Backbone as numpy.savetxt, mean C-alpha at the origin, in Angstrom:
# Nx Ny Nz CAx CAy CAz Cx Cy Cz
31.79 -6.68 12.94 32.78 -5.56 12.58 33.25 -4.88 13.54
35.07 -5.47 13.81 36.29 -5.33 14.67 36.55 -3.95 14.30
36.21 -2.78 14.43 36.89 -1.78 14.29 36.66 -1.01 15.79
39.00 -0.96 15.99 39.19 -0.61 16.78 39.02 0.89 17.24
39.65 1.45 18.43 38.43 2.62 19.47 39.19 3.98 18.43
40.85 3.41 18.12 41.78 4.79 18.23 41.23 5.24 16.14
40.18 3.69 15.65 39.71 4.28 14.32 39.25 5.17 14.56
37.62 5.34 15.35 37.15 5.93 15.43 36.99 7.44 16.20
38.54 7.36 16.97 38.87 8.93 17.01 39.55 9.47 15.93
40.28 8.34 15.25 40.93 9.43 14.43 39.76 9.90 13.10
38.49 9.47 13.19 37.54 9.54 12.21 37.12 11.35 12.90
36.56 10.86 13.53 36.14 12.05 14.84 36.94 13.04 14.70
38.53 13.24 14.84 38.74 14.10 15.14 39.50 14.85 13.72
39.04 14.02 12.36 39.18 14.51 10.98 38.50 15.82 10.83
37.71 16.50 10.59 37.12 18.05 10.15 36.39 17.57 8.95
37.91 17.14 7.82 37.26 17.08 6.71 36.61 15.42 6.79
37.17 14.42 7.13 35.78 13.58 6.86 34.92 13.41 7.50
34.49 14.03 8.79 33.69 13.89 9.31 32.58 14.84 8.43
33.51 16.14 7.50 31.97 17.52 6.74 31.20 16.03 5.84
32.75 15.41 5.40 31.76 14.29 4.39 30.79 12.97 4.97
31.29 12.47 5.77 30.00 11.62 6.64 28.66 12.64 6.98
28.71 13.72 7.51 27.61 14.43 7.54 26.82 14.67 6.76
27.63 14.90 5.44 26.94 15.36 3.67 26.31 13.58 3.93
27.15 12.72 4.34 26.40 11.71 3.03 24.94 10.90 4.57
24.94 11.83 5.78 23.78 11.08 6.51 24.29 10.20 7.10
25.42 10.14 7.26 26.48 8.96 8.29 27.22 9.44 9.45
26.67 8.47 10.65 26.96 9.38 11.56 28.03 8.18 12.48
28.53 8.50 13.46 29.51 7.72 14.63 29.26 7.25 15.51
28.70 6.20 15.97 28.62 6.33 17.91 29.71 5.38 18.30
29.69 5.55 19.90 30.65 4.32 20.62 29.68 5.20 22.25
29.87 3.42 22.50 28.55 3.64 23.88 29.40 3.02 24.96
30.19 3.05 25.97 30.59 2.91 27.07 28.92 2.42 28.15
29.13 1.36 28.59 27.76 0.63 29.23 27.94 0.78 30.54
29.28 0.71 30.96 29.75 1.12 32.23 29.98 2.41 32.55
29.88 3.20 32.55 29.45 4.79 32.59 28.34 5.40 31.96
27.47 4.71 31.25 26.34 5.23 30.59 26.73 6.37 30.07
27.52 6.37 28.93 28.21 7.59 28.11 28.08 6.92 27.02
27.22 7.95 26.09 27.14 7.71 24.41 27.88 8.73 23.96
28.77 8.51 22.71 29.57 9.53 22.42 28.67 9.80 20.58
28.24 10.52 20.33 27.87 10.21 18.70 28.01 11.89 18.64
28.37 11.60 17.34 29.14 12.52 15.59 28.28 12.56 14.63
27.46 13.72 14.69 26.35 13.49 13.72 26.06 14.88 13.20
25.41 15.67 12.26 24.93 16.72 12.01 24.28 17.63 13.04
24.01 16.77 14.16 23.34 17.66 15.44 24.87 18.37 16.47
26.02 17.60 16.27 26.98 17.32 17.10 27.42 17.10 18.62
26.01 16.24 18.74 26.16 15.86 19.65 27.70 15.13 20.06
27.82 15.32 21.33 28.77 14.49 21.54 28.93 13.15 23.19
28.56 13.44 24.07 28.47 12.40 25.30 27.64 12.85 26.45
26.53 11.83 26.66 25.65 11.81 26.95 25.23 10.87 27.03
23.98 10.16 28.21 23.35 8.97 29.14 22.48 8.53 27.53
22.64 6.91 27.49 21.90 6.36 26.54 20.18 6.93 26.63
19.98 7.07 28.16 18.40 7.60 28.65 17.95 9.07 27.71
19.24 10.09 27.69 18.98 11.00 27.29 18.88 11.18 25.65
19.99 10.45 24.82 19.63 10.33 23.35 18.21 9.94 23.29
17.92 8.53 24.11 16.63 8.23 23.35 15.42 9.27 23.63
15.41 9.60 24.25 14.28 10.91 24.92 13.91 10.43 25.65
13.78 9.50 26.57 13.37 9.23 27.58 13.49 10.18 28.88
14.32 11.20 28.93 14.45 11.93 30.00 13.63 13.62 29.03
13.98 13.91 28.15 13.23 14.70 27.41 12.91 14.31 26.18
11.71 14.56 26.04 10.92 13.70 24.53 11.58 14.35 23.87
11.10 15.96 24.44 10.84 16.80 22.78 12.49 16.94 22.00
13.45 16.62 22.39 14.74 16.37 21.78 15.09 15.07 21.51
14.33 14.26 21.41 14.21 12.92 20.99 14.74 13.06 19.22
15.49 11.91 18.86 15.72 12.17 17.21 15.03 10.84 17.04
15.17 9.47 17.79 14.73 8.28 17.21 12.94 8.25 16.94
12.58 7.55 16.49 11.26 7.49 15.96 10.54 6.89 17.57
9.90 6.77 18.27 9.15 6.93 20.03 9.38 4.94 19.61
8.42 4.33 18.36 8.56 2.56 18.24 9.46 1.89 18.22
10.72 3.29 17.40 12.49 2.59 16.98 13.09 2.71 18.61
13.09 3.21 20.12 14.01 3.45 20.83 14.57 2.22 21.06
13.32 1.38 21.24 13.94 -0.07 21.89 15.17 -1.10 21.35
15.18 -0.17 19.97 15.84 -1.31 19.07 17.11 -0.77 19.23
17.71 1.13 19.43 18.91 1.62 19.45 19.48 0.79 21.29
18.57 0.41 22.08 18.59 0.28 23.23 19.05 -1.04 22.95
18.46 -1.98 22.45 19.00 -3.66 22.66 19.86 -3.19 21.94
20.61 -3.03 20.80 21.43 -2.57 19.85 22.97 -2.32 20.90
22.90 -1.27 21.18 24.14 -0.64 22.31 24.41 -1.03 23.72
23.57 -2.82 23.76 23.79 -3.41 25.53 23.68 -4.74 24.75
23.96 -4.90 24.21 24.23 -6.08 23.29 22.89 -7.56 23.20
21.89 -6.73 23.18 20.43 -8.05 23.38 20.30 -7.97 22.04
20.66 -7.42 21.25 20.60 -7.30 19.43 21.42 -6.93 19.24
21.28 -8.11 17.45 22.53 -7.75 16.51 22.02 -6.66 15.23
22.58 -6.08 14.63 22.68 -5.34 13.67 22.78 -6.23 12.80
22.25 -5.54 11.13 22.11 -4.12 11.61 20.41 -3.95 11.02
20.32 -3.10 11.59 18.42 -2.45 12.27 18.00 -1.67 11.57
17.11 -1.18 11.71 16.15 -0.43 10.37 15.55 0.43 11.52
15.88 1.75 11.50 15.69 2.54 12.77 14.67 4.03 11.49
13.61 4.27 12.23 13.41 5.69 11.65 14.03 6.91 12.72
14.44 7.98 12.56 14.84 9.13 12.60 14.11 10.45 12.60
14.13 11.39 13.18 13.96 12.69 13.22 15.17 13.83 12.80
14.90 14.50 11.70 15.70 15.50 11.21 15.46 16.81 12.16
16.43 17.46 12.24 16.23 18.78 12.75 15.19 19.73 12.32
15.29 18.83 11.04 13.73 20.21 10.10 12.32 19.86 10.94
12.41 18.38 11.55 10.91 18.10 11.57 10.92 16.94 10.82
12.04 16.69 9.83 11.50 15.19 8.95 12.04 14.14 9.34
11.08 12.83 9.07 11.59 11.68 10.00 11.56 10.90 8.50
13.44 10.23 9.29 13.87 9.39 7.52 14.51 8.23 8.23
15.10 7.20 7.69 14.82 5.83 7.85 16.71 5.92 7.82
17.42 5.29 8.58 18.19 4.78 8.78 18.87 3.24 9.41
19.76 2.72 8.54 20.44 1.79 9.19 21.49 1.61 10.13
21.34 0.80 11.56 21.68 1.20 12.50 22.67 -0.30 12.92
24.02 -0.21 13.16 24.94 -1.24 13.51 25.83 -0.79 14.32
25.98 -1.89 15.34 27.10 -1.61 16.71 27.80 -3.09 16.68
29.12 -2.79 17.32 29.30 -4.33 17.77 30.26 -3.93 18.74
30.48 -5.10 19.83 31.58 -4.90 21.08 33.06 -4.75 20.40
33.40 -3.25 21.30 34.93 -4.09 21.12 35.36 -3.58 22.48
36.93 -4.37 22.43 37.60 -4.06 23.45 38.60 -2.84 23.67
38.09 -2.33 24.76 39.12 -1.50 24.99 40.27 -1.57 26.20
42.20 -1.35 25.73 42.20 -1.77 26.93 42.16 -0.91 28.41
41.96 0.17 28.08 41.88 1.29 29.05 40.29 1.31 29.86
39.23 1.13 28.97 37.63 1.61 29.26 36.80 0.24 28.68
37.92 -0.95 28.54 36.96 -2.45 28.56 36.30 -2.34 27.36
35.13 -3.50 27.59 34.21 -3.52 26.62 33.12 -2.02 26.16
33.40 -1.54 24.73 32.52 -0.98 24.45 32.04 -0.90 23.25
30.70 -0.27 22.60 29.70 -0.87 22.33 30.73 0.60 20.29
30.55 0.01 19.13 31.44 1.14 18.33 30.18 0.51 16.99
29.73 1.98 16.35 28.53 1.26 15.30 29.14 2.61 14.84
27.53 2.59 13.16 27.50 3.77 12.45 25.89 3.62 12.51
25.60 4.96 11.57 23.73 5.13 11.08 23.98 5.18 9.69
23.63 4.71 8.72 23.57 5.76 7.79 22.50 5.81 7.12
22.55 6.58 6.10 20.72 6.98 5.77 20.01 6.35 4.14
19.69 5.29 4.94 18.68 5.07 3.74 16.96 4.60 3.03
16.77 6.38 3.11 15.44 6.90 3.14 15.46 6.82 1.81
16.35 7.48 0.49 15.89 7.44 -0.77 16.15 5.65 -1.09
16.81 4.72 -0.59 16.55 3.20 -1.05 15.39 2.63 -0.49
15.12 2.93 0.75 13.63 2.78 0.85 12.02 3.32 0.03
12.37 4.55 -0.04 11.61 5.14 -0.65 11.36 4.54 -2.19
12.29 4.27 -2.70 12.57 3.50 -4.31 12.22 2.18 -4.17
12.25 1.20 -3.17 11.77 0.11 -2.71 10.22 0.19 -2.58
9.46 1.66 -1.93 8.08 1.62 -1.76 7.58 1.74 -3.05
8.17 2.65 -4.23 7.68 2.97 -5.12 7.38 1.95 -6.10
8.98 1.17 -6.24 8.76 -0.38 -7.12 7.71 -1.13 -6.61
7.17 -1.36 -5.28 5.80 -2.61 -4.63 4.66 -1.92 -5.10
5.05 -0.34 -5.01 3.45 0.04 -5.48 3.13 -0.22 -7.10
4.04 0.44 -7.84 4.15 -0.03 -9.36 4.05 -1.63 -9.63
4.70 -2.80 -8.45 3.90 -3.64 -8.54 2.69 -4.44 -8.52
1.77 -3.43 -7.40 0.54 -3.94 -6.91 -0.60 -2.91 -7.69
-0.49 -1.84 -8.54 -0.77 -1.39 -9.55 -0.72 -1.87 -11.11
-1.65 -2.10 -11.70 -2.25 -1.68 -13.16 -0.97 -0.41 -14.20
-0.33 -1.23 -14.61 0.87 0.45 -15.17 -0.67 1.15 -16.06
-0.88 0.81 -17.40 -1.92 1.69 -17.68 -3.09 2.67 -16.99
-3.81 2.02 -16.36 -5.04 2.82 -15.66 -4.58 3.23 -14.07
-3.52 2.55 -13.65 -3.17 3.01 -12.70 -4.54 2.43 -11.01
-5.13 1.53 -11.55 -6.13 0.80 -10.96 -5.17 -1.02 -10.25
-5.45 -0.95 -8.78 -4.89 -2.56 -8.22 -5.06 -3.26 -9.59
-4.44 -4.23 -9.73 -4.00 -5.31 -10.72 -4.49 -6.63 -10.33
-4.68 -7.58 -10.84 -5.42 -8.81 -10.09 -5.28 -9.23 -9.46
-3.93 -9.54 -8.59 -3.42 -10.11 -7.68 -3.74 -9.32 -7.23
-3.34 -8.13 -7.25 -3.50 -7.29 -5.46 -5.22 -6.94 -5.08
-5.71 -7.11 -6.13 -7.28 -6.60 -5.97 -7.57 -8.08 -5.17
-7.40 -8.81 -6.08 -7.60 -10.37 -5.42 -7.61 -10.64 -3.77
-5.77 -10.01 -3.10 -5.48 -10.20 -2.00 -6.26 -9.31 -1.09
-6.49 -7.96 -1.24 -7.48 -6.50 -0.44 -8.71 -8.00 -0.19
-9.74 -7.83 -1.17 -10.65 -8.39 -0.91 -10.82 -9.59 -0.21
-10.00 -10.41 -0.24 -9.82 -11.68 0.75 -9.92 -10.95 1.88
-9.00 -10.08 1.96 -8.10 -9.71 3.29 -9.40 -8.95 4.38
-9.80 -8.54 3.61 -11.05 -7.57 4.41 -12.75 -8.88 4.60
-12.38 -9.34 3.68 -13.82 -10.48 4.69 -13.12 -11.20 5.14
-11.87 -11.75 4.92 -11.53 -12.66 6.62 -11.69 -11.85 7.70
-11.66 -10.31 7.41 -11.23 -9.70 8.77 -12.44 -8.53 9.28
-13.56 -8.79 8.36 -14.73 -7.65 8.57 -15.90 -7.80 9.60
-16.37 -7.06 10.09 -16.85 -7.24 10.95 -18.57 -7.97 10.26
-18.50 -8.36 11.58 -20.02 -9.53 10.92 -21.39 -9.19 10.78
-21.48 -7.78 10.91 -22.85 -6.75 11.10 -22.27 -5.78 9.93
-21.42 -5.95 8.87 -20.69 -4.83 8.16 -21.51 -6.08 6.53
-21.86 -4.99 5.86 -22.34 -6.11 4.48 -20.94 -4.92 3.10
-21.76 -5.72 2.19 -20.50 -5.25 1.03 -20.94 -5.54 -0.02
-20.04 -5.34 -1.18 -20.74 -5.75 -2.32 -19.67 -5.59 -3.65
-19.88 -6.73 -4.51 -18.85 -6.45 -5.33 -19.51 -6.31 -6.95
-18.97 -5.13 -7.87 -19.59 -5.07 -9.30 -18.18 -6.06 -9.84
-18.78 -6.53 -11.37 -17.86 -6.81 -11.96 -18.69 -6.15 -14.05
-17.15 -5.48 -14.30 -17.70 -4.49 -15.45 -17.04 -5.19 -16.78
-17.77 -5.02 -17.58 -17.02 -5.21 -18.77 -17.31 -4.04 -19.87
-16.60 -3.37 -20.42 -16.84 -2.12 -21.65 -17.61 -3.28 -22.89
-18.28 -2.34 -23.52 -19.16 -2.90 -23.63 -18.79 -3.20 -25.43
-17.99 -4.47 -26.18 -17.82 -3.98 -27.77 -16.44 -3.96 -27.67
-15.81 -4.21 -26.34 -14.33 -3.21 -26.83 -13.50 -3.52 -27.57
-13.43 -5.00 -28.19 -12.87 -5.51 -28.93 -12.62 -4.35 -30.26
-14.17 -4.00 -31.08 -13.97 -2.95 -31.65 -13.36 -2.06 -31.87
-13.23 -1.52 -30.62 -12.96 0.27 -30.25 -11.51 0.14 -30.88
-10.64 -1.75 -30.22 -8.93 -1.10 -31.23 -9.39 -1.54 -31.95
-10.18 -2.30 -32.49 -9.96 -2.90 -34.19 -9.83 -2.10 -35.34
-11.06 -0.91 -34.53 -11.30 0.15 -35.64 -10.72 1.69 -35.00
-10.60 1.89 -34.26 -9.03 3.06 -34.00 -7.83 2.78 -33.51
-7.69 2.00 -33.33 -6.33 1.43 -32.75 -6.10 1.34 -31.53
-5.23 1.00 -30.37 -4.75 -0.26 -29.57 -4.45 1.72 -28.75
-4.13 2.50 -29.36 -4.01 3.99 -28.72 -4.95 4.78 -28.00
-6.16 4.38 -29.41 -7.19 5.29 -28.33 -8.28 3.70 -27.74
-7.76 2.92 -27.93 -8.47 1.96 -26.93 -8.08 2.16 -25.21
-6.50 2.25 -25.80 -5.84 2.61 -24.37 -6.58 4.37 -23.34
-6.35 5.00 -24.32 -7.60 6.02 -23.85 -8.55 5.97 -23.18
-9.53 5.14 -23.86 -11.10 5.12 -23.72 -10.44 4.05 -21.92
-9.48 3.03 -21.61 -9.41 2.60 -20.54 -9.16 3.64 -19.58
-7.86 4.44 -19.88 -7.62 5.25 -19.11 -9.20 6.12 -18.53
-9.63 6.54 -19.34 -10.50 7.60 -19.09 -11.72 6.55 -18.35
-12.21 5.30 -18.42 -12.77 4.65 -17.81 -12.48 4.48 -16.44
-10.97 4.66 -16.04 -11.16 4.41 -14.56 -10.69 5.41 -14.11
-10.01 7.11 -14.90 -10.75 8.08 -14.13 -12.05 8.10 -13.60
-12.82 7.97 -14.44 -14.41 7.43 -14.23 -14.87 7.01 -12.77
-14.18 5.63 -12.69 -14.47 5.03 -11.16 -14.10 5.41 -10.26
-12.55 6.21 -10.22 -11.88 6.70 -9.24 -13.21 8.40 -8.71
-13.39 8.62 -9.55 -14.65 9.80 -9.32 -15.58 9.42 -8.57
-15.89 7.98 -9.23 -17.48 7.56 -8.96 -17.22 6.90 -7.48
-16.45 6.17 -6.85 -16.73 5.73 -5.82 -15.46 5.64 -4.37
-15.46 5.93 -3.34 -14.55 6.40 -2.23 -13.34 6.14 -2.86
-12.39 6.24 -1.75 -11.22 6.06 -1.77 -10.82 4.74 -0.77
-11.74 4.31 0.48 -11.92 3.14 0.89 -12.33 1.55 0.14
-13.04 2.16 -1.43 -13.62 1.58 -1.96 -12.34 0.57 -2.59
-12.59 -0.63 -3.31 -10.90 -0.88 -3.93 -11.21 -1.56 -5.19
-11.04 -0.82 -6.43 -10.91 -0.21 -7.61 -9.53 -1.53 -8.41
-9.91 -2.53 -8.92 -9.12 -3.18 -9.76 -9.24 -3.43 -10.91
-8.59 -2.99 -12.19 -8.25 -3.59 -13.40 -8.24 -5.09 -13.24
-9.17 -5.91 -13.70 -8.72 -7.53 -13.42 -8.42 -7.90 -15.17
-8.55 -7.39 -15.90 -7.80 -7.91 -17.17 -8.88 -7.34 -18.03
-7.92 -6.87 -19.38 -8.33 -6.75 -20.73 -9.23 -5.19 -19.98
-10.63 -5.64 -20.87 -11.43 -4.38 -20.59 -12.58 -4.73 -19.54
-11.88 -5.78 -18.01 -12.71 -5.94 -17.49 -12.40 -5.63 -16.03
-13.65 -5.08 -15.19 -12.87 -4.40 -14.13 -13.66 -4.40 -13.26
-13.20 -4.68 -11.52 -13.96 -5.16 -10.18 -13.86 -4.38 -9.45
-14.54 -3.75 -8.86 -15.47 -2.80 -8.00 -15.83 -3.11 -7.02
-14.85 -3.58 -5.22 -15.69 -3.98 -4.18 -16.04 -2.84 -3.81
-17.61 -2.85 -2.83 -17.63 -1.82 -2.43 -17.70 -2.14 -0.64
-16.96 -1.79 0.11 -17.01 -2.07 1.74 -18.46 -1.31 2.05
-18.87 -2.09 3.85 -19.38 -1.43 4.27 -20.45 -0.39 4.12
-21.61 -0.89 3.38 -22.75 -0.24 2.21 -23.87 -1.44 2.25
-25.24 -0.51 2.31 -26.41 -1.61 2.40 -26.93 -1.71 0.97
-27.80 -3.23 0.40 -27.99 -3.38 -0.72 -28.37 -1.86 -1.23
-28.98 -1.01 -0.69 -29.86 0.16 -1.48 -28.90 1.42 -2.08
-27.63 0.72 -1.55 -26.93 1.66 -1.72 -25.77 0.99 -2.63
-26.04 -0.45 -2.73 -25.08 -0.82 -4.11 -25.88 -0.67 -5.13
-27.38 -0.66 -5.21 -27.97 -0.81 -6.42 -27.74 0.68 -7.20
-27.98 1.82 -5.70 -27.33 3.05 -6.43 -26.36 3.33 -6.83
-25.28 3.12 -6.53 -24.01 3.29 -6.93 -23.81 2.20 -8.33
-24.41 1.16 -8.48 -24.50 1.00 -9.68 -25.34 0.89 -10.50
-25.79 1.66 -10.58 -26.99 2.34 -11.38 -26.13 3.80 -11.72
-25.16 4.43 -11.00 -24.88 5.96 -11.52 -24.41 5.32 -12.34
-23.72 4.42 -11.88 -21.74 3.99 -12.62 -23.00 3.49 -14.68
-23.76 2.84 -14.34 -24.00 2.77 -15.56 -24.37 4.07 -16.40
-25.46 4.62 -15.76 -26.04 5.90 -16.55 -24.43 7.35 -16.68
-23.81 7.17 -15.99 -22.19 8.26 -16.39 -21.54 7.28 -17.30
-21.31 6.22 -17.69 -20.61 5.56 -18.50 -21.19 6.36 -20.09
-22.84 6.15 -20.08 -23.26 6.58 -21.16 -23.16 8.62 -21.20
-22.34 9.03 -20.86 -22.74 10.23 -20.09 -20.33 10.86 -20.63
-20.19 10.22 -21.39 -18.93 9.69 -21.66 -18.64 9.92 -23.03
-18.11 10.93 -23.74 -17.99 11.16 -25.54 -16.31 11.14 -26.19
-15.71 10.57 -26.90 -14.59 10.91 -26.98 -15.00 11.58 -28.71
-14.80 12.93 -28.62 -15.31 13.53 -30.08 -13.79 12.92 -30.51
-12.94 12.71 -30.74 -12.09 12.74 -32.01 -12.67 11.41 -33.10
-13.28 10.48 -32.56 -13.72 9.29 -32.87 -15.25 9.28 -32.45
-16.36 10.03 -32.03 -17.49 9.89 -32.23 -17.83 8.77 -31.69
-17.49 8.95 -30.57 -17.11 7.30 -29.80 -17.45 7.65 -28.26
-18.91 6.55 -28.01 -20.05 6.70 -26.84 -19.58 5.42 -26.18
-19.12 5.52 -25.43 -18.76 4.03 -24.09 -20.00 3.46 -23.39
-20.50 2.48 -22.95 -20.95 1.84 -22.29 -20.77 0.58 -21.97
-20.92 -0.11 -21.10 -20.67 -1.00 -20.95 -21.63 -1.51 -19.59
-21.34 -2.85 -19.49 -22.72 -4.28 -18.57 -21.69 -4.67 -17.58
-22.76 -4.52 -16.62 -22.74 -4.94 -15.36 -22.68 -6.08 -14.27
-22.06 -6.98 -13.58 -22.86 -7.77 -13.16 -22.53 -7.51 -11.19
-23.55 -7.49 -10.32 -23.20 -6.92 -9.05 -24.00 -7.95 -8.76
-23.22 -7.91 -7.33 -23.50 -8.85 -5.99 -23.32 -8.21 -4.84
-24.20 -8.70 -3.91 -24.57 -7.69 -3.13 -24.41 -9.13 -1.37
-22.93 -8.62 -0.35 -22.81 -10.26 0.54 -23.64 -9.36 2.01
-24.73 -9.66 1.66 -25.33 -9.00 3.63 -24.72 -9.07 4.83
-25.66 -8.47 5.96 -24.57 -8.64 7.35 -24.84 -10.22 7.50
-24.06 -9.79 8.69 -24.26 -11.46 9.48 -23.75 -12.82 8.44
-23.58 -11.99 7.52 -22.41 -13.61 6.67 -21.18 -13.76 6.56
-20.41 -14.72 7.11 -19.24 -14.54 6.76 -18.93 -15.63 6.24
-17.69 -15.92 6.36 -16.82 -16.92 4.93 -17.03 -16.95 3.82
-17.05 -15.82 3.17 -17.22 -16.15 1.89 -15.65 -15.92 1.46
-14.73 -15.99 0.01 -13.99 -15.27 -0.33 -14.42 -14.84 -1.72
-13.50 -14.31 -2.47 -13.62 -13.63 -3.22 -13.86 -14.00 -4.39
-13.09 -15.47 -4.85 -13.61 -16.36 -5.72 -15.34 -16.29 -5.45
-15.59 -16.52 -4.79 -17.26 -16.52 -4.36 -18.20 -15.71 -5.05
-17.95 -14.42 -4.11 -18.53 -13.34 -4.30 -18.33 -12.48 -6.55
-17.20 -13.19 -6.94 -16.79 -12.86 -8.05 -17.34 -13.82 -8.98
-17.63 -15.15 -8.55 -18.70 -15.87 -9.46 -20.00 -15.53 -9.39
-20.62 -15.38 -8.12 -21.99 -14.45 -8.28 -21.95 -13.28 -9.07
-21.30 -12.22 -9.07 -20.84 -10.54 -10.15 -20.64 -11.27 -11.45
-20.06 -12.49 -11.84 -19.78 -12.70 -12.75 -21.09 -13.45 -13.67
-21.46 -14.34 -12.78 -22.96 -14.50 -13.43 -23.75 -13.75 -13.84
-23.90 -12.46 -13.36 -24.17 -11.43 -13.39 -24.39 -10.86 -14.94
-23.14 -10.42 -14.81 -22.44 -10.27 -15.87 -22.80 -10.69 -17.40
-22.92 -11.91 -17.09 -22.98 -12.66 -18.19 -24.69 -12.39 -18.63
-25.42 -12.41 -17.48 -26.56 -11.91 -17.40 -26.74 -10.41 -18.33
-25.86 -10.38 -17.75 -26.29 -8.55 -18.85 -26.21 -8.16 -20.47
-24.76 -9.27 -20.35 -24.78 -9.06 -21.89 -25.52 -10.18 -22.61
-25.96 -10.94 -22.16 -26.94 -11.99 -23.04 -28.26 -11.01 -23.27
-28.43 -10.02 -22.47 -29.63 -9.92 -22.44 -29.62 -8.23 -23.37
-28.58 -8.38 -24.26 -28.15 -7.12 -24.95 -27.39 -5.98 -24.78
-26.28 -6.26 -23.10 -25.46 -5.61 -23.21 -26.00 -3.81 -22.68
-25.15 -3.22 -21.99 -25.41 -1.70 -21.91 -26.72 -1.71 -20.48
-26.48 -2.27 -19.38 -27.21 -2.77 -18.28 -26.20 -3.39 -17.65
-27.54 -3.35 -16.14 -26.71 -4.15 -15.10 -27.64 -5.09 -14.61
-26.71 -5.83 -13.90 -28.15 -7.15 -13.78 -27.26 -7.81 -12.31
-28.34 -7.76 -10.96 -28.36 -7.43 -9.68 -28.18 -8.80 -9.26
-27.39 -9.60 -8.45 -27.58 -10.89 -8.16 -27.32 -10.60 -7.00
-28.35 -11.29 -5.95 -27.95 -11.39 -4.21 -28.33 -12.87 -4.31
-28.27 -13.51 -4.62 -28.10 -15.25 -4.22 -26.98 -15.35 -4.08
-26.18 -15.63 -2.87 -25.25 -16.04 -3.00 -24.65 -17.67 -2.83
-26.11 -18.26 -2.84 -25.33 -19.98 -3.15 -25.37 -20.23 -4.86
-25.58 -19.18 -5.57 -25.40 -19.26 -6.90 -23.87 -20.09 -7.67
-22.72 -19.39 -6.84 -21.66 -19.58 -7.12 -21.43 -21.06 -7.34
-22.09 -22.10 -6.72 -22.34 -23.43 -6.71 -23.12 -23.95 -7.68
-23.74 -23.23 -8.52 -24.99 -23.84 -8.98 -24.76 -23.28 -10.75
-25.95 -23.93 -11.15 -26.11 -23.84 -12.60 -27.42 -23.28 -12.59
-27.73 -22.04 -12.28 -28.79 -21.39 -12.43 -29.33 -20.83 -13.75
-30.03 -20.96 -14.43 -31.06 -20.15 -15.37 -31.15 -19.22 -15.56
-31.21 -18.21 -16.67 -31.66 -17.11 -16.46 -32.91 -16.97 -16.53
-33.13 -15.70 -15.43 -34.88 -15.44 -15.06 -34.97 -16.29 -13.40
-33.58 -17.08 -13.27 -34.20 -17.04 -11.59 -34.44 -16.25 -10.52
-34.62 -16.63 -9.34 -34.88 -15.45 -8.42 -33.97 -15.19 -7.72
-33.58 -14.32 -7.27 -32.16 -13.84 -6.66 -31.26 -12.88 -7.99
-32.36 -12.62 -9.44 -31.39 -11.94 -9.99 -32.35 -10.45 -10.43
-31.67 -9.39 -10.61 -33.15 -8.00 -11.26 -31.98 -8.09 -12.11
-32.96 -7.40 -13.39 -32.56 -6.89 -14.24 -33.08 -5.68 -14.54
-31.84 -4.59 -15.38 -32.00 -3.36 -15.49 -31.62 -3.01 -16.49
C-alpha cells in the first residue's frame, strides 16, 4: 500500500471527501514513530496525539479500541505486524463494532519513515457471516442444531468435561410419523416437527444440546445431571408430548425415547458410543409398542449385541 503522504494530506484537507469517508465509517491514520505522533481523521475528529493516548493506556475511559485488540494497533504502527488486521472499536455511543485496519511504512523526505493506513467498518459483513454460520449450524425447519453440529458440540463436551460430572442422552422418534405425512400432508408434518422442537426448548435447559438428527429423530444431550434427574426429565417429556393436540386434524402426538446415562468418574466416551446405547434403548421402546421410554445405563452395550430384557435396561 504505497500511498504518498501528500495524498493523505489532500484527503484530510478536503471537507467533502472526509464527510463521505466518515459516513462510510472509514478513517485515515498517520503515525510518526520518531516523534510518537499519531494523526487520525475519523468521526471523533482526532488530530494529533501519542500512540499510548490513542490506545487508551493513559486514559482508559477515552479508549476507542477494544482492550484485547490494542496490541494489534501498536504492532501494526511499529512494523511488527502486517495487515490488514481485524479490530473491535467503541463508537461514541458506546457500541462496539469491527474494523479492518491496515498501515504500511511510507518514506517522507522531510520526516523519514511514517506509517500510513486506513480503517474501514466491516461490522455488517461480520454480522452477515455470523448469521450464515448460525444458519449452517441449525436445522432450517426446527431451528435446533443439525446432525453435524450436534455431534461436534457433544463430542467437545465429552472430551473436556469435569471427570466428576455426569450427563445423559435421549434419542427420540415421533411415533408413526410417516403416517402423519401420508394422511395429512408434509406441511402438517412440518408443523408437528416444529411443535415438537418448541416443546423440547420449553422442557430443557438452554445449556442442554437439542438436535434434529434427521427426519423425525431427535437427540437431547443433558449436561451435568444425576441419573435421577435424567429419568425425571425423560418421563416429563414422554408425558408432555401426549398433551399436545392438533385440533385441525384431531391428531395427538406420541414419541418413543431411548435414554443413556454416563455416570461421574467415567471418561473416554464419544457421541457415537452414547448414541449407540440410547439408540439401542429406543429400539426396545419401539419393539415394545412405542409411546414409552427405555432407560439403558449399561455403557458396554454399544459394543455388544444384548437381547431385550437383559440387565441395564429399564422399561416404562
